[in-house]
Coordinates of C-alpha atoms in Angstrom, one line a residue:
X1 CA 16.6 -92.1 182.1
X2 CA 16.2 -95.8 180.9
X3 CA 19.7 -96.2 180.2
X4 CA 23.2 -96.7 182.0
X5 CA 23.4 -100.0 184.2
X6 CA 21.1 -98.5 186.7
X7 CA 18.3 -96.9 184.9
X8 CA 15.9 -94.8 185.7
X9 CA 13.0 -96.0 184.9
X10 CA 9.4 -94.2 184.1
X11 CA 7.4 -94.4 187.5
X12 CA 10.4 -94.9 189.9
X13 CA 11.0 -93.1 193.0
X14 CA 13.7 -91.0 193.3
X15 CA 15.4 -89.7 196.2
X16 CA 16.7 -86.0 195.6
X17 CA 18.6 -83.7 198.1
X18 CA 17.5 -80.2 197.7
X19 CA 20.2 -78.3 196.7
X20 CA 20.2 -74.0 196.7
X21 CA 22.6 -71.5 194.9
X22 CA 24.2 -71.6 198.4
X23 CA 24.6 -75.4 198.9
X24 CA 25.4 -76.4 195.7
X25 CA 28.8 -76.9 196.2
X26 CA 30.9 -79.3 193.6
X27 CA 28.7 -80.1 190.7
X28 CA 31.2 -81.5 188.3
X29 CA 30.4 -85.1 187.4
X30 CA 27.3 -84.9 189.9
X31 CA 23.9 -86.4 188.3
X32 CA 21.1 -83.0 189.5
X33 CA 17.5 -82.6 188.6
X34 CA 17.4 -79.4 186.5
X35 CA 14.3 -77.8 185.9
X36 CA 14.0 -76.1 182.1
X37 CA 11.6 -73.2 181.1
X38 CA 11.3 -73.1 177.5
X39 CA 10.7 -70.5 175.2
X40 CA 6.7 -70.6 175.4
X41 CA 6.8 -70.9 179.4
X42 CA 6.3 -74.8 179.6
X43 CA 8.6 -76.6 182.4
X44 CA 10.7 -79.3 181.7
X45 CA 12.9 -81.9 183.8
X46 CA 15.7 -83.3 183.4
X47 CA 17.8 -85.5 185.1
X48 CA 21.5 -85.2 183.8
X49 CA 25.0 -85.5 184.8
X50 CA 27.1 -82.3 184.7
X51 CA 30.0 -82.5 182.8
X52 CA 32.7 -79.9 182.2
X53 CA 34.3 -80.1 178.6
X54 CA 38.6 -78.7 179.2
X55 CA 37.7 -75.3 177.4
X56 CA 35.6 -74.8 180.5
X57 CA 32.4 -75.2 178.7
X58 CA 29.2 -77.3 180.6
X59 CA 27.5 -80.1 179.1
X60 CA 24.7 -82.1 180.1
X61 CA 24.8 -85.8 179.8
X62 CA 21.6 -88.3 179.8
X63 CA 22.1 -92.1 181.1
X64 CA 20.9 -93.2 177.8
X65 CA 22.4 -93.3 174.6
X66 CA 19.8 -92.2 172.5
X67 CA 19.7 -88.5 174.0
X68 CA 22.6 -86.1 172.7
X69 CA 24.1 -84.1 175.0
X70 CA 22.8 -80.4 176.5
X71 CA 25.6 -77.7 176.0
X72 CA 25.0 -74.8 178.2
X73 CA 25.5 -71.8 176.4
X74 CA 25.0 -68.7 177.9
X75 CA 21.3 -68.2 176.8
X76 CA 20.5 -71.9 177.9
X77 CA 21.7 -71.0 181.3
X78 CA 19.1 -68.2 181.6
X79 CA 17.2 -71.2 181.3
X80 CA 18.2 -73.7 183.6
X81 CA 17.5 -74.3 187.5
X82 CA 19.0 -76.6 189.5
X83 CA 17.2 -77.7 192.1
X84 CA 18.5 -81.2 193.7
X85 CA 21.1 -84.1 193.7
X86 CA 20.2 -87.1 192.6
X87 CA 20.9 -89.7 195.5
X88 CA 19.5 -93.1 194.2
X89 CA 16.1 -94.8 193.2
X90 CA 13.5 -95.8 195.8
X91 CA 12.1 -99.3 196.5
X92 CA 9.0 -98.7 196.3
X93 CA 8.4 -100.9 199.0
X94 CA 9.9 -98.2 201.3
X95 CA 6.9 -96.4 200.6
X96 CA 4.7 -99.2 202.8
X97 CA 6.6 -99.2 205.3
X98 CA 4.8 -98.6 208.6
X99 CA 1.2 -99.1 207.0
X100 CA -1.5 -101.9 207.5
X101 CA -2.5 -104.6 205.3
X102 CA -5.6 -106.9 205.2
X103 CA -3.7 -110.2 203.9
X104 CA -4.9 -110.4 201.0
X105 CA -3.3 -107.0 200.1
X106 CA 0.3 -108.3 200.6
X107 CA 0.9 -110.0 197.8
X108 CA -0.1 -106.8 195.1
X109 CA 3.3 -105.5 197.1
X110 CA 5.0 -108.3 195.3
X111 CA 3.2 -108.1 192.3
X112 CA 1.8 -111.5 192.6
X113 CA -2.0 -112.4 193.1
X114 CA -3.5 -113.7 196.2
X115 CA -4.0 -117.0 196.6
X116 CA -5.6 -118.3 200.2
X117 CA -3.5 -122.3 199.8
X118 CA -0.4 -120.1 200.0
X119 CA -0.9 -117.1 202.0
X120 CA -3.1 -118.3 204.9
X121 CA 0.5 -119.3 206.3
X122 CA 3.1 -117.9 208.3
X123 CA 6.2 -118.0 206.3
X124 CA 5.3 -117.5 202.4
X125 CA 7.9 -117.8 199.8
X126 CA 8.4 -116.4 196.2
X127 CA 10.6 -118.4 194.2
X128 CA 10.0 -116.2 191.0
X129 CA 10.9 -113.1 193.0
X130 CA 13.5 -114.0 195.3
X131 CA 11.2 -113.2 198.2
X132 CA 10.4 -114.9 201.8
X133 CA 7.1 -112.9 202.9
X134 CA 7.0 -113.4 206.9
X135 CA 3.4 -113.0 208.5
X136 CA 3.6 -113.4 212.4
X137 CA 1.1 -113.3 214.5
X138 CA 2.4 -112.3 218.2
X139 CA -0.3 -113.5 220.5
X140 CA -0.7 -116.6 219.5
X141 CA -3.0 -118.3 221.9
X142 CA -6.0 -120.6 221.0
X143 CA -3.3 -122.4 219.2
X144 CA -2.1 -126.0 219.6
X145 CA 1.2 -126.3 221.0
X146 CA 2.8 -127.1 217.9
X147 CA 1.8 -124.1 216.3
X148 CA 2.6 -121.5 219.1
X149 CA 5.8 -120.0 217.8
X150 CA 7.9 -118.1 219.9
X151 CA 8.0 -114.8 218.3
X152 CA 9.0 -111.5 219.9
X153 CA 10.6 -108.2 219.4
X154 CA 14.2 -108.3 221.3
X155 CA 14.6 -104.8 220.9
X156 CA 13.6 -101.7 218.7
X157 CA 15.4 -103.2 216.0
X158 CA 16.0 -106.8 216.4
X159 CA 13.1 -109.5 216.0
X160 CA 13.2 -113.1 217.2
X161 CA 11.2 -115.4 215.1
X162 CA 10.9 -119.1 215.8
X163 CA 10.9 -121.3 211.5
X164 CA 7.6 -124.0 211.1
X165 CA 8.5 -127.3 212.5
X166 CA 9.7 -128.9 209.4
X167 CA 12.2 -125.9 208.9
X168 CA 15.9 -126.9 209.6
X169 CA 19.4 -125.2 208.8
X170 CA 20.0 -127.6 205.9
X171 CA 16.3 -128.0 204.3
X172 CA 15.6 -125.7 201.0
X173 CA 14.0 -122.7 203.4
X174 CA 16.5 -122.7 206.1
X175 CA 19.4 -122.3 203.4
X176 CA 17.5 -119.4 201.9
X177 CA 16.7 -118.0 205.2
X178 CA 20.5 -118.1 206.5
X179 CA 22.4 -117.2 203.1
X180 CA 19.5 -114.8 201.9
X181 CA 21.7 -112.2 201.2
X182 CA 24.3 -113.9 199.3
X183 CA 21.3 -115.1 197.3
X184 CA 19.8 -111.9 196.4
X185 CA 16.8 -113.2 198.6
X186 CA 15.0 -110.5 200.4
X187 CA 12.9 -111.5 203.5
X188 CA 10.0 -109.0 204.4
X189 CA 8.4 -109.1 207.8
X190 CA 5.0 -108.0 208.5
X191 CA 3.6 -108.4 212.0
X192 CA 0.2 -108.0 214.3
X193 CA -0.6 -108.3 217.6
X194 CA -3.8 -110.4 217.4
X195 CA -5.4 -112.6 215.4
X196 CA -9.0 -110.5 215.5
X197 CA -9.6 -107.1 215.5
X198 CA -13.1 -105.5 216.1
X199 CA -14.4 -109.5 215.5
X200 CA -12.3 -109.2 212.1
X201 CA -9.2 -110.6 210.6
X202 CA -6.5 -108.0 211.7
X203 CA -4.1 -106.4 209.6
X204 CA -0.4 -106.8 209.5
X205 CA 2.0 -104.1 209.6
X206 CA 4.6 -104.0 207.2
X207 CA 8.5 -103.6 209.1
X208 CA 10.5 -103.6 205.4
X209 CA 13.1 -105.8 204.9
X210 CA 15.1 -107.8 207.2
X211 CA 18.7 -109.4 207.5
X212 CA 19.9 -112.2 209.4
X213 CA 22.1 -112.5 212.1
X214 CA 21.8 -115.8 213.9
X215 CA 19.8 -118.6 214.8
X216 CA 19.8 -122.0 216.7
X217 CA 17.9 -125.3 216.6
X218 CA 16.5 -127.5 213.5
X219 CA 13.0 -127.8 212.9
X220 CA 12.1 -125.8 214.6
X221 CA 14.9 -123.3 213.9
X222 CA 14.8 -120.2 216.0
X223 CA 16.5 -117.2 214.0
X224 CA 17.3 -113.9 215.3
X225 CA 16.9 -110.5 212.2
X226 CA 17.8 -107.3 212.1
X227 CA 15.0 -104.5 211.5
X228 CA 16.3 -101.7 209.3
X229 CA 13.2 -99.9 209.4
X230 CA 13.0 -99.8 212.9

């Protein structure tokens, strides 16, 4: 952990793929979570890469420098049990997918603090982060004209969402908007149905991250996205 040019860092979440003495399979420059029993009963984990020296003997390699490497020797093996592959780290944002925030809890997602000048809009961005926060409301009525954005689901996975008026292909947000990926810009979309719930402001719920696909018109632009976590 903490090392390599992906670490894994203290806190992370991990995605493992349980793995048995009977689908193991190939494990032979494979990164596993082993589990270690020591000699006074305490359990230990690791998360190495298995490595096979050309005498046929196993080592155990750590992502980061400062840990030697494990050679399994017959006793050690006693010790050992492998229990998953490692498949990646988790965003922990993947975590919050599905749930329901009150506003004002959206921005600890980001790490950032609230602030009601900022947030009490639609489209919220955060230059520091590489981050477009989307917050649409879909029944929109009450509103002025100007304000009544034409936001819908197209399908299961594919949201229409209409930009502010002053948003247009070639202004500072549009750009980041259509070329977010190439930017390393991630756009987040959180969505209600209401404005009020129960006489209250109503939570949004968080749809993960989203990638563009299209849009047409200037200020307003109307952009169509892509819903992974639908």
């Amino acid at each position: 952990m903490n090392g390599g040019k992906q670490p894994v860092k203290d806190g992370d979440y991990l995605l493992l793929e349980l793995a048995s003495a009977e689908s193991a399979g190939r494990i032979t420059g494979e990164i596993l979570a082993i589990e270690r029993q020591d000699g006074a009963g305490d359990n230990q984990y690791l998360l190495r890469k298995v490595l096979k020296d050309p005498s046929g003997q196993y080592r155990l390699r750590a992502s980061n420098p400062d840990y030697e490497d494990i050679v399994v020797t017959p006793e050690l093996q006693g010790q050992l049990r492998t229990f998953a592959r490692f498949k990646g780290v988790l965003d922990p944002l993947w975590m919050a997918v599905g749930e329901r925030f009150a506003r004002e809890e959206i921005p600890g997602l980001f790490n950032v603090e609230f602030n009601p000048g900022s947030w009490n809009s639609g489209h919220v961005v955060l230059g520091e982060q590489k981050v477009h926060v989307l917050l649409v409301t879909l029944n929109k009525q009450g509103r002025v004209a100007d304000h009544r954005y034409l936001d819908h689901w197209v399908d299961d996975s594919h949201f229409h969402w209409q930009t502010q008026n002053q948003t247009t292909p070639q202004s500072k947000r549009g750009r980041e908007i259509i070329h977010h990926e190439e930017m390393g810009i991630g756009i987040h979309l959180f969505i209600r149905e209401h404005k009020l719930e129960q006489g209250k402001a109503a939570p949004f719920t968080y749809y993960g991250p989203v990638r563009y696909l299209k849009h047409q018109g200037s200020g307003p632009m109307s952009v169509d996205f892509e819903v992974s976590s639908s």
